[in-house]
Amino acid sequence: MSVLVFAPVQGGILKKVALEAVSFGVRLARSRQSVCSVLCSASASADTVKQLLDLGVSVNYRVDHDLSDSDSVTYYMAQAAASCGAQQIVVSNTYMGKSVAPRLAVRMGIPLASGVIDFPQASETGWEVRRSVFSNKGYANLQVQGNSCVISITPNSFATESHPSGEMKTEHMVVAKGAQEGKIRLNRVDRVAGKIPLTEAERVVSAGRGLKGPENWHLVESLASSLDAATACSKPVSDMHWRPHEEHVGQTGITIKPDLYIAIGISGAIQHLAGVSSSKVIVAINTDREAPLFKVADYGIVGDAFDVLPRLTEAVQRFRAAHV
Amino acid sequence: MNIMVCLSQVPDTTTRIVFTADGKSLDKSGVQFIINPYDELALTKALELNEALGSGSVTVVHVGRADSESNLRKAMAIGADKAIRVDADATDSIQVARELKAVATKGNYDLILCGRESIDYNGGVVGGLLAELLGLPLINIMTSMSSNGKDAEVSFDVDGGRAFAQVSHPFVATCQKELTEPRIPNMRGIMMARTKPLEVVSAETDSGPTQVSRFDLPPAKSGCRFVDPADMDQLVTLLHEQSKVI
Ligand SMILES: Cc1cc2nc3c(=O)[nH]c(=O)nc-3n(C[C@H](O)[C@H](O)[C@H](O)COP(=O)(O)OP(=O)(O)OC[C@H]3O[C@@H](n4cnc5c(N)ncnc54)[C@H](O)[C@@H]3O)c2cc1C
Ligand SMILES: Nc1ncnc2c1ncn2[C@@H]1O[C@H](COP(=O)(O)O)[C@@H](O)[C@H]1O
């Protein structure tokens, strides 16, 4: 019996979403007198062994595969689950998680809860999990029947805690060649190097029509880079091709939950707020004091973005230089 | 191609979400339901694919009650050839996927399109569940597609980038923005939709392994603190000392 977690690796190190998922998995295992097993690619560096040990992992499955496509991850996760008798599966609700979680649930014949934002509680018939619905306009408590479940957790919702377990077994999984499906012939993957994926970002700097045109985005990017933040935008901005589509946040774009969301020249339409209102702290910069964004903001600056942005960027840089 | 489009209906995006007093369901009074925006893209893409090939048919399939029929008519006005409604309350993703599977296995489809997620329950899982139930490949979060009816060229979003691939029909794909622009029904389409078939079939099961016990709203924000635009050092200090986010 075990909890099994998928831990994505990038450049040899465990991604932040992997640490969150593993930590969640360990906590889940501890609450059920069970142990936590983790699957990761053998490309993970030696340091990751110590990291997983510190987090409280009992078994680490490693496969000689980069585990960057969802068919392979689904396949190896199912193999690992069978090997450790996993009853609960934990993945992060990234694009990878969204592709893996439903297929694993069907393959294993167990229920599925996606986009989980709180630690699950035991209930009479199984357990209760909490997820956000209506693009963060509400929450739902979901009753899951039975003991087993595939859980995908919302990135940036759970802290990483260490629970050194003292001992961890590393198992190199050997899987017969040709066992994978391979029905999808991958030609290439274009990755945006050095950019923080929006859904995984702890800080997001976002701008709207108030920025007037794409030529002004260097102001947004300077602030973002001073904060190590990802960049986002409102829907009209991506519709007008000022910014790429994958930056569009909101009800019909990406739903995000960073620690800090800075909205510049964005009015705060209900569809926009839906995607960002779960952010822990919201800062709004707008010339119009009546802009709806100020209703959900923690900090407001009534001012012209073209004046405020350079000053804010400098202030952040000063702060960072003093706090290295 | 013979294409199945899975269609859900969702509250209009301007809806202020209110739950019933017992917290068990959405208060539907005054709520207008629309076709899920991603499913509208799926439908349009299905029509475009067949137009490019010069033949084929598009069936929209929905798991839900009769109150969704105006949206199914709308889908036929946009261009779908027929609609199938599985008569059940959709309460669980696995339940919905099972019903969709039952329809799919009777239809001999070359392609099954879903939305990337429904903007109401935001599961983003029905496409993946359906693909696995049918034993078909899944192209998740698809951003472009062309097809000769046998093989397709697709691109799709992955974490931190975009993938380009080929896949043979049949397969399941979930549609992401960028795939196309949604179509609006015209008068002729609306007239024709009246005589197109809307088939109602009974459900195989009436529930799935999960059930919502309670909905609630996010806590209200405590209010905005305005900071002098001339003093950005103060904002940075607040973000560091009070909010601890930098
Ligand atoms: C079905 C549907 C779905 C939608 N989904 C989404 C979605 O997912 N995400 C989304 O964002 N929108 C969505 N929208 C659009 C939404 O309704 C708004 O139109 C949009 O969010 C407005 O974008 P904006 O705030 O950038 O522009 P505007 O509303 O034009 O706001 C610009 C703001 O900039 C301020 N401003 C102007 N100049 C300056 C300056 N120099 N300095 C500082 N501030 C300045 C103005 O005061 C104003 O508040 C959707 C709409 C529909 C109908
Ligand atoms: N009740 C339903 N009937 C038909 N298709 C549905 C239904 N619910 C969801 N879908 C399809 O599955 C996609 C993803 O939904 P979800 O997993 O609920 O976010 C939607 O965009 C639809 O294509």
Coordinates of N, CA and C in Angstrom, one line a residue, chain A residues 10 15 68 70-71 74 93-107 110-114 128 130-145 181 183-193 195 197 199-200 203 227 235 238-239 244-246 248 251-255 259-260 262 270-271 277 279-283 285 289 294-303 308 311-312 314-316 318-320 323, chain B residues 10-17 19 26 33 37-38 91-94 97-98 116-141 151-154 156-168 170 176-178 181 207-219 221-246:
Chain A
Q10 N 13.3 19.0 -14.4 CA 13.8 19.9 -15.5 C 15.2 20.2 -15.3
K15 N 11.2 20.0 -10.3 CA 10.5 21.3 -10.5 C 9.8 21.7 -9.2
S68 N 8.9 13.3 -20.6 CA 8.4 14.6 -21.0 C 7.1 14.6 -21.8
S70 N 3.2 12.9 -22.1 CA 2.2 12.4 -21.2 C 1.9 10.9 -21.4
D71 N 2.0 10.4 -22.6 CA 1.7 9.0 -22.9 C 2.7 8.1 -22.0
T74 N 2.0 8.4 -18.2 CA 0.8 7.6 -17.9 C 1.2 6.2 -17.8
N93 N -1.5 19.8 -11.2 CA -2.4 20.0 -12.2 C -1.9 21.0 -13.3
T94 N -0.7 20.6 -13.8 CA -0.1 21.3 -14.9 C -0.7 20.7 -16.2
Y95 N -0.2 21.2 -17.4 CA -0.6 20.6 -18.6 C -0.3 19.1 -18.6
M96 N 0.9 18.7 -18.1 CA 1.2 17.3 -18.0 C 0.2 16.6 -17.1
G97 N -0.1 17.2 -15.9 CA -1.0 16.5 -15.0 C -2.4 16.4 -15.6
K98 N -2.8 17.4 -16.3 CA -4.2 17.3 -16.9 C -4.3 16.2 -18.0
S99 N -3.1 15.9 -18.6 CA -3.2 14.8 -19.6 C -3.0 13.4 -18.9
V100 N -2.3 13.4 -17.8 CA -2.0 12.1 -17.1 C -3.1 11.6 -16.2
A101 N -3.6 12.6 -15.4 CA -4.6 12.2 -14.3 C -5.8 11.5 -14.8
P102 N -6.5 12.0 -15.8 CA -7.7 11.3 -16.2 C -7.5 9.9 -16.8
R103 N -6.3 9.8 -17.5 CA -6.1 8.5 -18.1 C -5.7 7.4 -17.1
L104 N -4.9 7.9 -16.0 CA -4.6 7.0 -15.0 C -5.8 6.5 -14.2
A105 N -6.7 7.5 -14.0 CA -7.9 7.1 -13.2 C -8.7 6.0 -13.9
V106 N -8.8 6.1 -15.3 CA -9.5 5.1 -16.0 C -8.7 3.8 -16.0
R107 N -7.4 3.9 -16.2 CA -6.6 2.7 -16.3 C -6.6 1.9 -15.0
I110 N -10.2 4.0 -10.8 CA -10.5 4.7 -9.5 C -11.0 6.1 -9.7
P111 N -11.6 6.7 -8.7 CA -12.1 8.1 -8.9 C -11.0 9.1 -9.2
L112 N -11.5 10.3 -9.6 CA -10.6 11.4 -9.9 C -11.0 12.7 -9.3
A113 N -10.1 13.4 -8.7 CA -10.4 14.8 -8.3 C -9.4 15.7 -8.8
S114 N -9.8 16.7 -9.6 CA -8.8 17.6 -10.3 C -8.8 19.0 -9.7
E128 N -13.2 13.8 1.6 CA -13.8 15.0 1.0 C -12.6 15.8 0.5
R130 N -11.4 19.5 -1.7 CA -11.9 20.8 -2.0 C -11.2 21.3 -3.3
R131 N -12.0 21.8 -4.2 CA -11.5 22.3 -5.5 C -12.1 23.6 -5.9
S132 N -11.5 24.4 -6.7 CA -12.1 25.6 -7.2 C -13.0 25.3 -8.4
V133 N -14.1 26.1 -8.5 CA -15.0 25.9 -9.7 C -15.4 27.3 -10.2
F134 N -16.0 27.3 -11.3 CA -16.4 28.5 -12.0 C -15.2 29.5 -12.0
S135 N -14.1 29.0 -12.5 CA -12.9 29.8 -12.7 C -12.6 30.6 -11.4
N136 N -12.6 30.0 -10.3 CA -12.3 30.6 -9.0 C -13.4 31.5 -8.5
K137 N -14.6 31.5 -9.1 CA -15.7 32.3 -8.6 C -16.3 31.6 -7.4
G138 N -16.0 30.3 -7.2 CA -16.5 29.5 -6.1 C -15.6 28.3 -5.8
Y139 N -16.0 27.6 -4.7 CA -15.3 26.4 -4.4 C -16.3 25.3 -4.2
A140 N -15.9 24.0 -4.4 CA -16.8 22.9 -4.2 C -16.1 21.9 -3.4
N141 N -16.8 21.4 -2.4 CA -16.3 20.2 -1.6 C -16.9 19.0 -2.3
L142 N -16.0 18.1 -2.6 CA -16.3 16.9 -3.4 C -16.2 15.7 -2.5
Q143 N -17.3 14.9 -2.5 CA -17.2 13.6 -1.7 C -16.7 12.5 -2.7
V144 N -15.6 11.9 -2.3 CA -15.1 10.8 -3.2 C -15.4 9.5 -2.5
Q145 N -16.0 8.6 -3.3 CA -16.3 7.3 -2.7 C -15.1 6.4 -2.6
E181 N 3.0 3.1 -26.0 CA 2.0 3.2 -27.1 C 2.6 3.8 -28.4
K183 N 1.6 6.0 -30.4 CA 0.7 6.3 -31.5 C 0.8 7.7 -32.0
I184 N 1.3 8.6 -31.1 CA 1.5 10.0 -31.4 C 3.0 10.2 -31.8
R185 N 3.2 10.5 -33.1 CA 4.6 10.7 -33.5 C 5.0 12.2 -33.3
L186 N 5.8 12.3 -32.3 CA 6.2 13.7 -31.9 C 7.3 14.2 -32.9
N187 N 7.1 15.3 -33.5 CA 8.1 15.9 -34.4 C 9.1 16.8 -33.6
R188 N 8.5 17.7 -32.9 CA 9.4 18.6 -32.1 C 8.7 19.3 -31.0
V189 N 9.4 19.7 -30.0 CA 8.8 20.5 -29.0 C 9.5 21.8 -28.9
D190 N 8.8 22.9 -29.1 CA 9.5 24.3 -28.9 C 9.3 24.7 -27.5
R191 N 10.3 24.9 -26.8 CA 10.2 25.4 -25.4 C 10.7 26.8 -25.3
V192 N 10.0 27.6 -24.6 CA 10.4 29.0 -24.4 C 11.5 28.9 -23.3
A193 N 12.7 29.1 -23.6 CA 13.8 29.0 -22.7 C 13.8 30.1 -21.6
K195 N 11.8 31.1 -19.5 CA 10.5 31.7 -19.1 C 9.8 30.9 -18.0
P197 N 6.7 29.3 -16.5 CA 5.4 29.0 -16.9 C 4.4 29.7 -16.0
T199 N 1.3 29.2 -15.0 CA 0.5 28.4 -14.0 C 1.4 28.1 -12.8
E200 N 2.7 28.0 -13.0 CA 3.6 27.6 -11.9 C 4.3 28.8 -11.2
R203 N 5.0 34.7 -8.8 CA 4.7 36.1 -9.0 C 4.4 36.3 -10.4
L227 N 11.4 41.1 -10.5 CA 10.7 40.3 -9.5 C 10.8 38.8 -9.7
K235 N -7.5 39.6 -21.9 CA -7.9 39.0 -23.2 C -7.8 39.9 -24.4
S238 N -4.3 39.9 -25.9 CA -3.9 38.7 -26.7 C -4.7 38.7 -27.9
D239 N -6.0 39.1 -27.9 CA -6.8 39.1 -29.1 C -6.2 40.0 -30.2
P244 N 1.4 37.0 -26.8 CA 1.0 35.7 -27.2 C -0.2 35.2 -26.4
H245 N -0.9 34.3 -27.1 CA -2.2 33.8 -26.4 C -2.0 33.1 -25.1
E246 N -0.8 32.4 -24.9 CA -0.6 31.7 -23.7 C -0.5 32.6 -22.5
H248 N -2.7 35.0 -21.8 CA -4.1 35.5 -21.5 C -4.6 34.8 -20.3
Q251 N -11.3 34.0 -17.2 CA -12.2 32.9 -17.3 C -12.1 32.1 -18.6
T252 N -11.7 32.7 -19.7 CA -11.5 32.0 -20.9 C -10.0 31.8 -21.3
G253 N -9.2 32.1 -20.3 CA -7.8 32.0 -20.5 C -7.2 31.0 -19.4
I254 N -6.1 31.4 -18.9 CA -5.5 30.6 -17.8 C -6.0 31.1 -16.5
T255 N -6.3 30.1 -15.6 CA -6.6 30.5 -14.2 C -5.3 30.4 -13.4
D259 N 1.4 34.0 -5.6 CA 1.5 34.7 -4.3 C 1.2 36.2 -4.6
L260 N 1.8 36.7 -5.7 CA 1.6 38.1 -6.0 C 1.2 38.3 -7.4
I262 N 0.3 41.4 -10.0 CA 0.3 42.9 -10.2 C -0.4 43.2 -11.6
I270 N -15.3 41.1 -14.9 CA -15.6 39.9 -14.1 C -14.9 38.7 -14.7
Q271 N -14.8 38.7 -16.1 CA -14.1 37.5 -16.7 C -12.6 37.5 -16.4
S277 N -8.4 36.1 -9.2 CA -8.8 36.5 -7.8 C -8.4 35.6 -6.7
S279 N -5.3 34.8 -6.3 CA -4.0 35.2 -6.0 C -3.9 35.7 -4.5
K280 N -2.8 35.4 -3.9 CA -2.7 35.7 -2.4 C -2.7 37.2 -2.2
V281 N -1.9 37.9 -3.0 CA -1.9 39.4 -2.8 C -2.0 40.0 -4.2
I282 N -2.9 41.0 -4.3 CA -3.1 41.6 -5.6 C -2.8 43.1 -5.5
V283 N -2.0 43.6 -6.5 CA -1.6 45.0 -6.6 C -2.2 45.5 -7.9
I285 N -2.6 48.8 -10.5 CA -2.1 50.1 -11.0 C -3.0 50.6 -12.1
R289 N -9.6 55.5 -10.5 CA -9.8 55.1 -9.1 C -11.0 54.2 -9.0
F294 N -9.7 47.5 -8.2 CA -9.4 48.0 -6.9 C -10.2 47.3 -5.8
K295 N -11.4 46.7 -6.3 CA -12.3 46.1 -5.3 C -11.7 44.7 -4.8
V296 N -10.9 44.1 -5.6 CA -10.3 42.9 -5.2 C -8.8 43.0 -4.8
A297 N -8.3 44.2 -5.0 CA -6.8 44.4 -4.8 C -6.5 44.6 -3.3
D298 N -5.3 44.2 -2.9 CA -4.8 44.5 -1.5 C -4.2 45.8 -1.5
Y299 N -3.4 46.1 -2.5 CA -2.8 47.4 -2.6 C -3.1 48.1 -3.9
G300 N -3.4 49.4 -3.9 CA -3.8 50.1 -5.1 C -2.9 51.3 -5.3
I301 N -2.6 51.5 -6.6 CA -1.9 52.8 -6.9 C -2.7 53.4 -8.0
V302 N -3.2 54.6 -7.7 CA -3.9 55.4 -8.7 C -2.9 56.3 -9.4
G303 N -2.6 55.9 -10.6 CA -1.5 56.6 -11.3 C -1.3 56.1 -12.7
V308 N 4.5 55.2 -13.2 CA 4.7 54.3 -12.0 C 5.6 53.1 -12.3
R311 N 9.4 53.5 -11.9 CA 9.7 53.8 -10.5 C 9.6 52.5 -9.6
L312 N 8.6 51.8 -9.9 CA 8.4 50.5 -9.1 C 9.5 49.5 -9.4
E314 N 12.5 50.2 -10.3 CA 13.7 50.7 -9.6 C 13.7 50.4 -8.1
A315 N 12.5 50.6 -7.6 CA 12.3 50.3 -6.1 C 12.6 48.9 -5.8
V316 N 12.1 48.0 -6.7 CA 12.3 46.5 -6.5 C 13.8 46.2 -6.6
R318 N 16.3 48.2 -6.1 CA 17.0 48.7 -4.9 C 16.8 47.7 -3.8
F319 N 15.6 47.3 -3.6 CA 15.3 46.4 -2.5 C 16.1 45.1 -2.6
R320 N 16.0 44.5 -3.8 CA 16.7 43.3 -4.1 C 18.2 43.4 -3.9
H323 N 18.9 43.2 -0.3 CA 18.6 41.9 0.4 C 19.1 40.7 -0.4
Chain B
V10 N -22.7 26.1 -20.0 CA -22.1 26.7 -18.8 C -22.8 28.1 -18.6
P11 N -22.7 28.6 -17.4 CA -23.3 30.0 -17.2 C -22.5 31.0 -18.0
D12 N -23.2 31.9 -18.6 CA -22.6 33.1 -19.3 C -21.5 33.6 -18.5
T13 N -20.4 34.1 -19.1 CA -19.2 34.5 -18.4 C -19.4 35.7 -17.5
T14 N -20.5 36.5 -17.7 CA -20.7 37.7 -16.9 C -21.5 37.3 -15.6
T15 N -21.9 36.0 -15.5 CA -22.7 35.6 -14.3 C -22.0 35.8 -13.0
R16 N -22.7 36.4 -12.0 CA -22.2 36.5 -10.7 C -22.7 35.2 -10.0
I17 N -21.8 34.4 -9.6 CA -22.1 33.0 -9.2 C -22.8 33.1 -7.8
F19 N -24.9 30.5 -4.9 CA -25.3 29.1 -4.7 C -26.6 29.1 -3.9
L26 N -25.8 25.3 -7.8 CA -25.8 26.7 -8.3 C -27.2 27.2 -8.4
F33 N -27.5 30.3 -19.9 CA -26.5 29.3 -20.2 C -26.1 29.4 -21.6
P37 N -17.3 28.0 -24.2 CA -16.5 28.6 -25.2 C -15.6 27.7 -25.9
Y38 N -14.9 26.8 -25.2 CA -13.9 25.9 -25.9 C -14.7 24.9 -26.8
T91 N -23.2 15.1 -13.1 CA -22.7 15.4 -11.8 C -21.2 15.0 -11.6
D92 N -20.7 14.2 -12.4 CA -19.4 13.7 -12.2 C -18.7 13.5 -13.6
S93 N -17.4 13.8 -13.6 CA -16.7 13.7 -14.9 C -16.6 12.3 -15.5
I94 N -16.4 11.4 -14.6 CA -16.3 10.0 -15.0 C -17.7 9.5 -15.5
A97 N -18.1 11.0 -19.0 CA -17.2 10.3 -19.9 C -17.8 8.9 -20.3
R98 N -18.3 8.2 -19.3 CA -18.9 6.9 -19.7 C -20.1 7.1 -20.6
R116 N -11.1 22.1 -24.0 CA -10.0 21.9 -23.1 C -10.4 21.8 -21.7
E117 N -11.4 22.6 -21.4 CA -12.1 22.5 -20.1 C -13.4 23.2 -20.1
S118 N -14.3 22.8 -19.2 CA -15.6 23.5 -19.1 C -15.4 24.6 -18.2
I119 N -15.9 25.8 -18.5 CA -15.6 26.9 -17.6 C -16.5 27.0 -16.4
D120 N -17.3 25.9 -16.2 CA -18.1 25.9 -14.9 C -17.4 25.1 -13.9
Y121 N -17.2 23.8 -14.2 CA -16.6 22.9 -13.1 C -15.1 22.8 -13.3
N122 N -14.6 23.3 -14.5 CA -13.1 23.4 -14.7 C -12.4 22.1 -14.4
G123 N -13.0 21.0 -14.7 CA -12.3 19.8 -14.5 C -11.2 19.6 -15.5
G124 N -11.4 19.9 -16.7 CA -10.4 19.7 -17.8 C -10.0 18.3 -17.9
V125 N -11.0 17.4 -17.6 CA -10.6 15.9 -17.6 C -11.4 15.0 -18.5
V126 N -12.6 15.5 -19.0 CA -13.5 14.6 -19.7 C -12.9 14.1 -21.0
G127 N -12.1 14.9 -21.7 CA -11.4 14.5 -22.9 C -10.5 13.3 -22.6
G128 N -9.7 13.5 -21.6 CA -8.7 12.5 -21.2 C -9.4 11.2 -20.8
L129 N -10.4 11.3 -20.0 CA -11.2 10.1 -19.6 C -11.7 9.4 -20.8
L130 N -12.3 10.2 -21.7 CA -13.0 9.6 -22.8 C -12.0 8.8 -23.7
A131 N -10.8 9.5 -24.0 CA -9.8 8.8 -24.8 C -9.4 7.5 -24.2
E132 N -9.2 7.5 -22.9 CA -8.7 6.3 -22.2 C -9.8 5.2 -22.2
L133 N -11.1 5.6 -22.0 CA -12.2 4.6 -22.0 C -12.3 4.0 -23.4
L134 N -12.0 4.8 -24.5 CA -12.1 4.3 -25.8 C -10.8 3.6 -26.3
G135 N -9.8 3.8 -25.5 CA -8.5 3.2 -26.0 C -7.9 4.0 -27.1
L136 N -8.2 5.3 -27.2 CA -7.7 6.1 -28.3 C -6.6 7.1 -27.9
P137 N -5.7 7.5 -28.8 CA -4.8 8.5 -28.5 C -5.4 9.8 -28.1
L138 N -4.8 10.6 -27.2 CA -5.3 11.9 -26.7 C -4.3 13.0 -27.2
I139 N -4.9 14.0 -27.9 CA -4.1 15.2 -28.1 C -4.8 16.2 -27.2
N140 N -4.1 16.6 -26.1 CA -4.7 17.4 -25.1 C -4.2 18.9 -25.3
I141 N -5.1 19.8 -25.2 CA -4.8 21.3 -25.3 C -4.3 21.6 -26.7
D151 N -4.6 10.8 -41.6 CA -3.5 11.2 -40.7 C -3.7 12.7 -40.5
A152 N -3.3 13.1 -39.2 CA -3.5 14.6 -38.9 C -2.2 15.1 -38.4
E153 N -2.0 16.4 -38.7 CA -0.8 17.2 -38.2 C -1.4 18.0 -37.1
V154 N -0.8 18.0 -35.9 CA -1.4 18.8 -34.8 C -0.3 19.5 -34.0
F156 N 0.1 21.2 -29.9 CA -0.6 21.3 -28.6 C 0.3 21.9 -27.6
D157 N -0.3 22.5 -26.6 CA 0.4 23.1 -25.5 C 1.0 22.1 -24.5
V158 N 2.2 22.2 -24.2 CA 2.8 21.4 -23.1 C 3.4 22.4 -22.1
D159 N 3.8 22.0 -20.9 CA 4.3 22.9 -19.9 C 5.5 23.6 -20.5
G160 N 5.5 24.9 -20.5 CA 6.6 25.7 -21.0 C 6.9 25.7 -22.5
G161 N 5.9 25.2 -23.3 CA 6.2 25.2 -24.7 C 5.1 24.6 -25.5
R162 N 5.4 24.3 -26.8 CA 4.4 23.8 -27.7 C 5.0 22.6 -28.4
A163 N 4.2 21.5 -28.6 CA 4.6 20.3 -29.3 C 3.9 20.2 -30.6
F164 N 4.6 19.6 -31.6 CA 4.1 19.4 -32.9 C 4.2 17.9 -33.2
A165 N 3.1 17.3 -33.7 CA 3.1 15.9 -33.9 C 2.2 15.4 -35.0
Q166 N 2.3 14.1 -35.4 CA 1.4 13.5 -36.3 C 0.6 12.4 -35.6
V167 N -0.6 12.2 -35.9 CA -1.4 11.1 -35.3 C -2.4 10.6 -36.3
S168 N -2.7 9.3 -36.3 CA -3.6 8.8 -37.2 C -5.0 8.7 -36.6
P170 N -8.6 7.0 -35.8 CA -9.4 8.0 -34.9 C -8.6 8.4 -33.7
Q176 N -8.1 24.1 -27.6 CA -7.6 25.3 -26.9 C -7.8 26.5 -27.8
K177 N -7.9 27.7 -27.3 CA -8.0 28.9 -28.1 C -6.9 28.8 -29.1
E178 N -6.9 29.7 -30.1 CA -5.9 29.7 -31.2 C -6.2 28.7 -32.3
E181 N -11.5 30.6 -34.7 CA -12.4 31.6 -34.1 C -13.8 31.1 -34.2
S207 N -25.1 8.2 -11.9 CA -24.1 8.9 -11.1 C -22.7 8.4 -11.3
G208 N -21.7 9.1 -10.7 CA -20.3 8.6 -10.8 C -19.7 8.5 -9.4
P209 N -18.4 8.3 -9.3 CA -17.8 8.1 -8.0 C -17.6 9.4 -7.1
T210 N -17.9 10.5 -7.7 CA -17.8 11.7 -6.8 C -19.1 12.5 -6.8
Q211 N -19.3 13.3 -5.8 CA -20.5 14.1 -5.6 C -20.2 15.3 -4.9
V212 N -20.7 16.5 -5.3 CA -20.5 17.7 -4.6 C -21.3 17.8 -3.4
S213 N -20.7 18.0 -2.2 CA -21.5 18.0 -1.0 C -21.8 19.5 -0.6
R214 N -21.0 20.4 -1.0 CA -21.2 21.8 -0.7 C -20.4 22.7 -1.6
F215 N -21.1 23.8 -2.0 CA -20.4 24.9 -2.7 C -20.3 26.0 -1.8
D216 N -19.2 26.8 -1.9 CA -19.2 28.1 -1.2 C -18.4 29.1 -2.0
L217 N -18.6 30.4 -1.6 CA -17.9 31.5 -2.3 C -16.6 31.9 -1.6
P218 N -15.7 32.4 -2.4 CA -14.4 32.9 -1.8 C -14.7 34.0 -0.8
P219 N -13.9 34.0 0.3 CA -14.1 35.1 1.3 C -13.9 36.5 0.7
K221 N -12.7 40.2 0.1 CA -11.4 40.9 0.3 C -11.6 41.9 1.4
S222 N -10.6 42.2 2.2 CA -10.7 43.1 3.3 C -10.6 44.5 2.9
G223 N -10.3 44.8 1.7 CA -10.3 46.2 1.2 C -8.9 46.6 0.7
C224 N -8.9 47.6 -0.1 CA -7.7 48.0 -0.8 C -7.0 49.1 0.0
R225 N -5.7 49.0 0.1 CA -4.9 50.0 0.8 C -4.2 50.8 -0.4
F226 N -4.5 52.1 -0.4 CA -3.9 52.9 -1.5 C -2.5 53.4 -1.1
V227 N -1.6 53.3 -2.1 CA -0.2 53.7 -1.8 C 0.1 54.9 -2.7
D228 N 0.8 55.9 -2.2 CA 1.2 57.1 -3.0 C 2.0 56.7 -4.2
P229 N 1.5 57.0 -5.4 CA 2.3 56.6 -6.6 C 3.7 57.1 -6.7
A230 N 4.0 58.2 -5.9 CA 5.3 58.7 -5.9 C 6.3 57.9 -5.0
D231 N 5.7 57.1 -4.2 CA 6.5 56.4 -3.2 C 6.5 54.8 -3.4
M232 N 7.1 54.4 -4.4 CA 7.1 52.9 -4.7 C 7.9 52.1 -3.7
D233 N 8.9 52.8 -3.0 CA 9.6 52.1 -1.9 C 8.7 51.6 -0.8
Q234 N 7.7 52.4 -0.6 CA 6.7 52.0 0.4 C 5.9 50.8 0.0
L235 N 5.6 50.7 -1.3 CA 4.9 49.5 -1.7 C 5.8 48.3 -1.6
V236 N 7.0 48.4 -2.0 CA 7.9 47.3 -1.9 C 8.1 46.9 -0.4
T237 N 8.2 47.8 0.5 CA 8.3 47.5 1.9 C 7.0 46.7 2.4
L238 N 5.9 47.2 2.0 CA 4.6 46.5 2.4 C 4.6 45.1 1.8
L239 N 5.0 44.9 0.6 CA 5.0 43.6 0.0 C 5.9 42.7 0.7
H240 N 7.0 43.3 1.2 CA 8.0 42.4 1.9 C 7.6 42.2 3.3
E241 N 7.3 43.2 4.0 CA 7.1 43.1 5.5 C 5.7 42.6 5.9
Q242 N 4.7 43.2 5.2 CA 3.4 42.9 5.6 C 2.9 41.6 4.9
S243 N 3.0 41.6 3.6 CA 2.5 40.5 2.8 C 3.4 39.3 2.6
K244 N 4.7 39.6 2.8 CA 5.7 38.6 2.7 C 5.7 37.8 1.3
V245 N 5.5 38.6 0.3 CA 5.5 37.9 -1.0 C 6.7 38.2 -1.9
I246 N 7.5 39.2 -1.4 CA 8.8 39.4 -2.0 C 9.9 39.4 -1.0

